[in-house]
Amino acid sequence: MIPSIRTAYNHQFTDKQYHDFLEGIALEAGEAPVFKVAETPVFIPATLTAQLIQACDEIIAVIMRPDFKELTRHAIPHQLKAPHENDHPHFIVIDFAVCRDEHGELTPRLIELQGFPSLYAFQELMARQFRTHFNIPDTVNNFFGGLDSESYFQLLKEVIVGNFNPEEVVLLEVKPHEQKTRIDFYYTEQRLGIKPICVTELIQEGKKLYYETGGGKVQIRRIYNRVIFDDLHRQQEHLGKHVSLLQDLDVEWVTHPNWFYRISKYMLPFIHSEYAPKSWFLHELPVIPADLENYVLKPLFSFAGQGVLIDVTQADIDRITDPENWILQHKVQYDPAIVTPEGPAYCEIRMMYIWPDDSPKPLLVHNLARISKSKMIGVTQGKPQQWTGGSCAFFEQEL
């Protein structure tokens, strides 16, 4: 989106560079990513960078409201509420579509947000490999807040591992070695020393949790949580016997599971910003809009875009028996802003925050980008197209 950088990148790109880039990722992480990694990063101009940061600031202000927990008291399904919730999430990610405003200028529009970590380790690796194998100018940066690779991982270590021995901290997931994002788990283990553990591997003794190693049992003091609890709930029957994570357990959470629900689509109706499309809880909607084609219908409890209806009809709304669990959101029009050698593409930018316990507010640290040539970004499609997939952004941060 920075024309000079984009033109130069497209002109200089070779298939060998891309192959070497992917091989560099695989060599460092220990295996190749099983999801499609895009052939290009996204180059964000300074004006759009400033708008993204302003939009995030306005959203973070809602999260920091003194009454936020009261505001989101119904966000957590009763059967999935975990005890010992802390004061704030350790991770927040905010997703924006890249669009154009009424003046034809690039602008962000909020899509979704989560109080949950996503690919925090892998995104650093990807961005660094882009710099290694392609000509990325020093005028753009993938980090925020003056961070670099070393200080970024130091911050991650402070938040995730803290004062514990890394052996006492685990990355918890459902079948981690079968997840498409497992490369992030393995690279996290490399950088922080914490093992990816499946919920079925947990051993409970009283309130304490353990996992087995070659040298015996190790007590788990802290969980770096990657478990999506409604997904775990859906898979109960197929997983077999495992420890219930909803008990009163002697363990610290990073991030506590309840934040996944509080900071989610449930927040959308409470965000009032020029960068956030109007949203309503379906059961609180005073009148069904006549132009439903300009709206999307989103279930509160889903992930990876499952259940989202893009072309909404009255019949879709009539079929819903639990309107309190759905959001109607004004549709955003993605702009095909990414110029590629094989046609234009759409993109989303994920702004990634870390909130240390000793920080008065969350810190913007990194990003993720997704590039697509279809209107359902981030949802599993058929065979991926060229110049699409998971990526990262490099931001021009000064005008």
PDB file of N, CA and C in Angstrom, residues 202-276:
ATOM      1  N   LEU A 202      -2.678 -33.630  31.179  1.00  0.00           N
ATOM      2  CA  LEU A 202      -2.629 -33.064  32.521  1.00  0.00           C
ATOM      3  C   LEU A 202      -2.927 -34.129  33.572  1.00  0.00           C
ATOM      4  N   ILE A 203      -2.208 -34.068  34.670  1.00  0.00           N
ATOM      5  CA  ILE A 203      -2.415 -34.965  35.808  1.00  0.00           C
ATOM      6  C   ILE A 203      -2.819 -34.101  36.994  1.00  0.00           C
ATOM      7  N   GLN A 204      -3.913 -34.462  37.636  1.00  0.00           N
ATOM      8  CA  GLN A 204      -4.389 -33.676  38.779  1.00  0.00           C
ATOM      9  C   GLN A 204      -4.174 -34.428  40.079  1.00  0.00           C
ATOM     10  N   GLU A 205      -3.619 -33.720  41.064  1.00  0.00           N
ATOM     11  CA  GLU A 205      -3.520 -34.241  42.432  1.00  0.00           C
ATOM     12  C   GLU A 205      -3.974 -33.132  43.359  1.00  0.00           C
ATOM     13  N   GLY A 206      -5.181 -33.282  43.892  1.00  0.00           N
ATOM     14  CA  GLY A 206      -5.770 -32.197  44.676  1.00  0.00           C
ATOM     15  C   GLY A 206      -6.031 -31.011  43.770  1.00  0.00           C
ATOM     16  N   LYS A 207      -5.502 -29.846  44.150  1.00  0.00           N
ATOM     17  CA  LYS A 207      -5.654 -28.654  43.309  1.00  0.00           C
ATOM     18  C   LYS A 207      -4.466 -28.442  42.374  1.00  0.00           C
ATOM     19  N   LYS A 208      -3.482 -29.319  42.472  1.00  0.00           N
ATOM     20  CA  LYS A 208      -2.258 -29.129  41.686  1.00  0.00           C
ATOM     21  C   LYS A 208      -2.329 -29.909  40.366  1.00  0.00           C
ATOM     22  N   LEU A 209      -1.692 -29.332  39.352  1.00  0.00           N
ATOM     23  CA  LEU A 209      -1.601 -29.970  38.041  1.00  0.00           C
ATOM     24  C   LEU A 209      -0.154 -30.336  37.747  1.00  0.00           C
ATOM     25  N   TYR A 210       0.026 -31.463  37.064  1.00  0.00           N
ATOM     26  CA  TYR A 210       1.349 -31.948  36.691  1.00  0.00           C
ATOM     27  C   TYR A 210       1.323 -32.440  35.247  1.00  0.00           C
ATOM     28  N   TYR A 211       2.520 -32.592  34.680  1.00  0.00           N
ATOM     29  CA  TYR A 211       2.668 -33.334  33.426  1.00  0.00           C
ATOM     30  C   TYR A 211       3.909 -34.207  33.562  1.00  0.00           C
ATOM     31  N   GLU A 212       3.951 -35.262  32.771  1.00  0.00           N
ATOM     32  CA  GLU A 212       5.062 -36.216  32.874  1.00  0.00           C
ATOM     33  C   GLU A 212       6.178 -35.863  31.908  1.00  0.00           C
ATOM     34  N   THR A 213       7.395 -36.037  32.380  1.00  0.00           N
ATOM     35  CA  THR A 213       8.567 -35.921  31.515  1.00  0.00           C
ATOM     36  C   THR A 213       9.379 -37.191  31.676  1.00  0.00           C
ATOM     37  N   GLY A 214      10.458 -37.290  30.930  1.00  0.00           N
ATOM     38  CA  GLY A 214      11.319 -38.468  31.056  1.00  0.00           C
ATOM     39  C   GLY A 214      11.876 -38.625  32.454  1.00  0.00           C
ATOM     40  N   GLY A 215      11.958 -37.505  33.184  1.00  0.00           N
ATOM     41  CA  GLY A 215      12.522 -37.564  34.527  1.00  0.00           C
ATOM     42  C   GLY A 215      11.490 -37.607  35.627  1.00  0.00           C
ATOM     43  N   GLY A 216      10.224 -37.811  35.274  1.00  0.00           N
ATOM     44  CA  GLY A 216       9.169 -37.886  36.284  1.00  0.00           C
ATOM     45  C   GLY A 216       8.110 -36.819  36.064  1.00  0.00           C
ATOM     46  N   LYS A 217       7.423 -36.436  37.159  1.00  0.00           N
ATOM     47  CA  LYS A 217       6.342 -35.457  37.073  1.00  0.00           C
ATOM     48  C   LYS A 217       6.866 -34.059  37.374  1.00  0.00           C
ATOM     49  N   VAL A 218       6.300 -33.084  36.675  1.00  0.00           N
ATOM     50  CA  VAL A 218       6.639 -31.676  36.923  1.00  0.00           C
ATOM     51  C   VAL A 218       5.351 -30.936  37.247  1.00  0.00           C
ATOM     52  N   GLN A 219       5.365 -30.176  38.352  1.00  0.00           N
ATOM     53  CA  GLN A 219       4.179 -29.386  38.684  1.00  0.00           C
ATOM     54  C   GLN A 219       4.074 -28.183  37.752  1.00  0.00           C
ATOM     55  N   ILE A 220       2.856 -27.937  37.285  1.00  0.00           N
ATOM     56  CA  ILE A 220       2.577 -26.795  36.418  1.00  0.00           C
ATOM     57  C   ILE A 220       2.171 -25.610  37.291  1.00  0.00           C
ATOM     58  N   ARG A 221       2.962 -24.564  37.246  1.00  0.00           N
ATOM     59  CA  ARG A 221       2.672 -23.365  38.039  1.00  0.00           C
ATOM     60  C   ARG A 221       1.878 -22.341  37.238  1.00  0.00           C
ATOM     61  N   ARG A 222       2.103 -22.353  35.924  1.00  0.00           N
ATOM     62  CA  ARG A 222       1.453 -21.349  35.083  1.00  0.00           C
ATOM     63  C   ARG A 222       1.103 -21.962  33.734  1.00  0.00           C
ATOM     64  N   ILE A 223      -0.066 -21.576  33.216  1.00  0.00           N
ATOM     65  CA  ILE A 223      -0.532 -22.070  31.912  1.00  0.00           C
ATOM     66  C   ILE A 223      -0.590 -20.902  30.933  1.00  0.00           C
ATOM     67  N   TYR A 224       0.186 -21.012  29.843  1.00  0.00           N
ATOM     68  CA  TYR A 224       0.039 -20.107  28.708  1.00  0.00           C
ATOM     69  C   TYR A 224      -1.102 -20.693  27.884  1.00  0.00           C
ATOM     70  N   ASN A 225      -2.268 -20.085  27.980  1.00  0.00           N
ATOM     71  CA  ASN A 225      -3.491 -20.738  27.523  1.00  0.00           C
ATOM     72  C   ASN A 225      -3.788 -20.512  26.050  1.00  0.00           C
ATOM     73  N   ARG A 226      -3.859 -21.610  25.309  1.00  0.00           N
ATOM     74  CA  ARG A 226      -4.295 -21.574  23.914  1.00  0.00           C
ATOM     75  C   ARG A 226      -5.594 -22.374  23.717  1.00  0.00           C
ATOM     76  N   VAL A 227      -6.204 -22.787  24.817  1.00  0.00           N
ATOM     77  CA  VAL A 227      -7.436 -23.562  24.733  1.00  0.00           C
ATOM     78  C   VAL A 227      -8.627 -22.617  24.536  1.00  0.00           C
ATOM     79  N   ILE A 228      -9.408 -22.861  23.509  1.00  0.00           N
ATOM     80  CA  ILE A 228     -10.680 -22.161  23.331  1.00  0.00           C
ATOM     81  C   ILE A 228     -11.742 -23.055  23.970  1.00  0.00           C
ATOM     82  N   PHE A 229     -12.318 -22.580  25.059  1.00  0.00           N
ATOM     83  CA  PHE A 229     -13.109 -23.452  25.906  1.00  0.00           C
ATOM     84  C   PHE A 229     -14.398 -23.941  25.247  1.00  0.00           C
ATOM     85  N   ASP A 230     -15.038 -23.125  24.395  1.00  0.00           N
ATOM     86  CA  ASP A 230     -16.238 -23.650  23.747  1.00  0.00           C
ATOM     87  C   ASP A 230     -15.867 -24.718  22.720  1.00  0.00           C
ATOM     88  N   ASP A 231     -14.674 -24.624  22.133  1.00  0.00           N
ATOM     89  CA  ASP A 231     -14.192 -25.679  21.237  1.00  0.00           C
ATOM     90  C   ASP A 231     -13.890 -26.940  22.041  1.00  0.00           C
ATOM     91  N   LEU A 232     -13.259 -26.784  23.197  1.00  0.00           N
ATOM     92  CA  LEU A 232     -12.997 -27.923  24.083  1.00  0.00           C
ATOM     93  C   LEU A 232     -14.302 -28.588  24.498  1.00  0.00           C
ATOM     94  N   HIS A 233     -15.295 -27.774  24.814  1.00  0.00           N
ATOM     95  CA  HIS A 233     -16.606 -28.296  25.224  1.00  0.00           C
ATOM     96  C   HIS A 233     -17.222 -29.128  24.105  1.00  0.00           C
ATOM     97  N   ARG A 234     -17.072 -28.674  22.857  1.00  0.00           N
ATOM     98  CA  ARG A 234     -17.640 -29.408  21.716  1.00  0.00           C
ATOM     99  C   ARG A 234     -16.932 -30.738  21.490  1.00  0.00           C
ATOM    100  N   GLN A 235     -15.656 -30.815  21.877  1.00  0.00           N
ATOM    101  CA  GLN A 235     -14.875 -32.030  21.610  1.00  0.00           C
ATOM    102  C   GLN A 235     -14.835 -33.000  22.783  1.00  0.00           C
ATOM    103  N   GLN A 236     -15.574 -32.701  23.844  1.00  0.00           N
ATOM    104  CA  GLN A 236     -15.499 -33.506  25.071  1.00  0.00           C
ATOM    105  C   GLN A 236     -15.587 -35.001  24.812  1.00  0.00           C
ATOM    106  N   GLU A 237     -16.576 -35.407  24.041  1.00  0.00           N
ATOM    107  CA  GLU A 237     -16.834 -36.846  23.865  1.00  0.00           C
ATOM    108  C   GLU A 237     -15.684 -37.560  23.162  1.00  0.00           C
ATOM    109  N   HIS A 238     -14.973 -36.840  22.289  1.00  0.00           N
ATOM    110  CA  HIS A 238     -13.928 -37.491  21.486  1.00  0.00           C
ATOM    111  C   HIS A 238     -12.562 -37.465  22.159  1.00  0.00           C
ATOM    112  N   LEU A 239     -12.410 -36.619  23.163  1.00  0.00           N
ATOM    113  CA  LEU A 239     -11.107 -36.487  23.811  1.00  0.00           C
ATOM    114  C   LEU A 239     -10.834 -37.575  24.832  1.00  0.00           C
ATOM    115  N   GLY A 240     -11.889 -38.143  25.378  1.00  0.00           N
ATOM    116  CA  GLY A 240     -11.704 -39.094  26.464  1.00  0.00           C
ATOM    117  C   GLY A 240     -11.547 -38.372  27.788  1.00  0.00           C
ATOM    118  N   LYS A 241     -11.177 -39.098  28.807  1.00  0.00           N
ATOM    119  CA  LYS A 241     -11.084 -38.530  30.152  1.00  0.00           C
ATOM    120  C   LYS A 241      -9.953 -37.507  30.238  1.00  0.00           C
ATOM    121  N   HIS A 242     -10.259 -36.364  30.817  1.00  0.00           N
ATOM    122  CA  HIS A 242      -9.236 -35.341  31.030  1.00  0.00           C
ATOM    123  C   HIS A 242      -9.649 -34.436  32.181  1.00  0.00           C
ATOM    124  N   VAL A 243      -8.704 -33.694  32.685  1.00  0.00           N
ATOM    125  CA  VAL A 243      -8.933 -32.802  33.820  1.00  0.00           C
ATOM    126  C   VAL A 243      -9.883 -31.678  33.419  1.00  0.00           C
ATOM    127  N   SER A 244     -10.833 -31.349  34.291  1.00  0.00           N
ATOM    128  CA  SER A 244     -11.689 -30.186  34.078  1.00  0.00           C
ATOM    129  C   SER A 244     -10.913 -28.927  34.453  1.00  0.00           C
ATOM    130  N   LEU A 245     -10.823 -27.996  33.521  1.00  0.00           N
ATOM    131  CA  LEU A 245     -10.094 -26.752  33.754  1.00  0.00           C
ATOM    132  C   LEU A 245     -10.955 -25.690  34.415  1.00  0.00           C
ATOM    133  N   LEU A 246     -12.196 -26.031  34.706  1.00  0.00           N
ATOM    134  CA  LEU A 246     -13.116 -25.080  35.318  1.00  0.00           C
ATOM    135  C   LEU A 246     -13.153 -25.233  36.834  1.00  0.00           C
ATOM    136  N   GLN A 247     -12.286 -26.063  37.370  1.00  0.00           N
ATOM    137  CA  GLN A 247     -12.206 -26.253  38.815  1.00  0.00           C
ATOM    138  C   GLN A 247     -11.367 -25.142  39.467  1.00  0.00           C
ATOM    139  N   ASP A 248     -11.383 -25.165  40.783  1.00  0.00           N
ATOM    140  CA  ASP A 248     -10.506 -24.304  41.571  1.00  0.00           C
ATOM    141  C   ASP A 248      -9.133 -24.972  41.601  1.00  0.00           C
ATOM    142  N   LEU A 249      -8.226 -24.525  40.737  1.00  0.00           N
ATOM    143  CA  LEU A 249      -6.918 -25.159  40.602  1.00  0.00           C
ATOM    144  C   LEU A 249      -5.805 -24.215  41.056  1.00  0.00           C
ATOM    145  N   ASP A 250      -4.745 -24.794  41.553  1.00  0.00           N
ATOM    146  CA  ASP A 250      -3.603 -24.022  42.036  1.00  0.00           C
ATOM    147  C   ASP A 250      -2.653 -23.770  40.869  1.00  0.00           C
ATOM    148  N   VAL A 251      -3.069 -22.856  39.994  1.00  0.00           N
ATOM    149  CA  VAL A 251      -2.288 -22.563  38.798  1.00  0.00           C
ATOM    150  C   VAL A 251      -2.611 -21.141  38.340  1.00  0.00           C
ATOM    151  N   GLU A 252      -1.639 -20.475  37.723  1.00  0.00           N
ATOM    152  CA  GLU A 252      -1.861 -19.148  37.158  1.00  0.00           C
ATOM    153  C   GLU A 252      -2.147 -19.280  35.661  1.00  0.00           C
ATOM    154  N   TRP A 253      -3.006 -18.391  35.177  1.00  0.00           N
ATOM    155  CA  TRP A 253      -3.376 -18.394  33.762  1.00  0.00           C
ATOM    156  C   TRP A 253      -2.782 -17.176  33.056  1.00  0.00           C
ATOM    157  N   VAL A 254      -2.253 -17.414  31.861  1.00  0.00           N
ATOM    158  CA  VAL A 254      -1.826 -16.333  30.970  1.00  0.00           C
ATOM    159  C   VAL A 254      -2.349 -16.695  29.573  1.00  0.00           C
ATOM    160  N   THR A 255      -3.380 -16.161  29.100  1.00  0.00           N
ATOM    161  CA  THR A 255      -4.367 -15.272  29.698  1.00  0.00           C
ATOM    162  C   THR A 255      -5.491 -16.103  30.312  1.00  0.00           C
ATOM    163  N   HIS A 256      -6.147 -15.575  31.363  1.00  0.00           N
ATOM    164  CA  HIS A 256      -7.244 -16.306  31.983  1.00  0.00           C
ATOM    165  C   HIS A 256      -8.340 -16.566  30.946  1.00  0.00           C
ATOM    166  N   PRO A 257      -8.921 -17.779  30.939  1.00  0.00           N
ATOM    167  CA  PRO A 257      -9.892 -18.151  29.902  1.00  0.00           C
ATOM    168  C   PRO A 257     -11.099 -17.222  29.775  1.00  0.00           C
ATOM    169  N   ASN A 258     -11.511 -16.598  30.862  1.00  0.00           N
ATOM    170  CA  ASN A 258     -12.711 -15.752  30.787  1.00  0.00           C
ATOM    171  C   ASN A 258     -12.531 -14.557  29.860  1.00  0.00           C
ATOM    172  N   TRP A 259     -11.283 -14.113  29.680  1.00  0.00           N
ATOM    173  CA  TRP A 259     -11.057 -12.945  28.829  1.00  0.00           C
ATOM    174  C   TRP A 259     -11.338 -13.233  27.364  1.00  0.00           C
ATOM    175  N   PHE A 260     -11.274 -14.488  26.960  1.00  0.00           N
ATOM    176  CA  PHE A 260     -11.605 -14.852  25.580  1.00  0.00           C
ATOM    177  C   PHE A 260     -13.037 -14.446  25.248  1.00  0.00           C
ATOM    178  N   TYR A 261     -13.902 -14.501  26.245  1.00  0.00           N
ATOM    179  CA  TYR A 261     -15.312 -14.165  26.028  1.00  0.00           C
ATOM    180  C   TYR A 261     -15.592 -12.684  26.258  1.00  0.00           C
ATOM    181  N   ARG A 262     -14.957 -12.110  27.252  1.00  0.00           N
ATOM    182  CA  ARG A 262     -15.211 -10.692  27.531  1.00  0.00           C
ATOM    183  C   ARG A 262     -14.737  -9.808  26.374  1.00  0.00           C
ATOM    184  N   ILE A 263     -13.522 -10.087  25.887  1.00  0.00           N
ATOM    185  CA  ILE A 263     -12.980  -9.318  24.763  1.00  0.00           C
ATOM    186  C   ILE A 263     -13.186 -10.151  23.513  1.00  0.00           C
ATOM    187  N   SER A 264     -14.290  -9.893  22.855  1.00  0.00           N
ATOM    188  CA  SER A 264     -14.736 -10.735  21.752  1.00  0.00           C
ATOM    189  C   SER A 264     -15.793  -9.965  20.967  1.00  0.00           C
ATOM    190  N   LYS A 265     -16.495 -10.672  20.093  1.00  0.00           N
ATOM    191  CA  LYS A 265     -17.609 -10.041  19.369  1.00  0.00           C
ATOM    192  C   LYS A 265     -18.624  -9.435  20.330  1.00  0.00           C
ATOM    193  N   TYR A 266     -18.666  -9.951  21.551  1.00  0.00           N
ATOM    194  CA  TYR A 266     -19.607  -9.428  22.538  1.00  0.00           C
ATOM    195  C   TYR A 266     -19.387  -7.934  22.784  1.00  0.00           C
ATOM    196  N   MET A 267     -18.163  -7.459  22.604  1.00  0.00           N
ATOM    197  CA  MET A 267     -17.830  -6.054  22.843  1.00  0.00           C
ATOM    198  C   MET A 267     -18.295  -5.115  21.742  1.00  0.00           C
ATOM    199  N   LEU A 268     -18.525  -5.636  20.556  1.00  0.00           N
ATOM    200  CA  LEU A 268     -18.735  -4.778  19.392  1.00  0.00           C
ATOM    201  C   LEU A 268     -19.826  -3.717  19.588  1.00  0.00           C
ATOM    202  N   PRO A 269     -20.984  -4.055  20.173  1.00  0.00           N
ATOM    203  CA  PRO A 269     -22.005  -3.013  20.334  1.00  0.00           C
ATOM    204  C   PRO A 269     -21.613  -1.888  21.287  1.00  0.00           C
ATOM    205  N   PHE A 270     -20.582  -2.099  22.092  1.00  0.00           N
ATOM    206  CA  PHE A 270     -20.176  -1.077  23.062  1.00  0.00           C
ATOM    207  C   PHE A 270     -19.092  -0.145  22.526  1.00  0.00           C
ATOM    208  N   ILE A 271     -18.589  -0.420  21.328  1.00  0.00           N
ATOM    209  CA  ILE A 271     -17.497   0.371  20.758  1.00  0.00           C
ATOM    210  C   ILE A 271     -18.070   1.426  19.820  1.00  0.00           C
ATOM    211  N   HIS A 272     -17.820   2.677  20.133  1.00  0.00           N
ATOM    212  CA  HIS A 272     -18.318   3.781  19.316  1.00  0.00           C
ATOM    213  C   HIS A 272     -17.116   4.554  18.780  1.00  0.00           C
ATOM    214  N   SER A 273     -16.801   4.305  17.537  1.00  0.00           N
ATOM    215  CA  SER A 273     -15.635   4.895  16.898  1.00  0.00           C
ATOM    216  C   SER A 273     -15.925   5.008  15.418  1.00  0.00           C
ATOM    217  N   GLU A 274     -15.327   6.000  14.774  1.00  0.00           N
ATOM    218  CA  GLU A 274     -15.512   6.115  13.320  1.00  0.00           C
ATOM    219  C   GLU A 274     -14.916   4.910  12.601  1.00  0.00           C
ATOM    220  N   TYR A 275     -14.042   4.168  13.287  1.00  0.00           N
ATOM    221  CA  TYR A 275     -13.401   3.007  12.670  1.00  0.00           C
ATOM    222  C   TYR A 275     -14.102   1.693  13.010  1.00  0.00           C
ATOM    223  N   ALA A 276     -15.213   1.770  13.737  1.00  0.00           N
ATOM    224  CA  ALA A 276     -15.952   0.565  14.131  1.00  0.00           C
ATOM    225  C   ALA A 276     -17.346   0.607  13.523  1.00  0.00           C
TER     226      ALA A 276
END
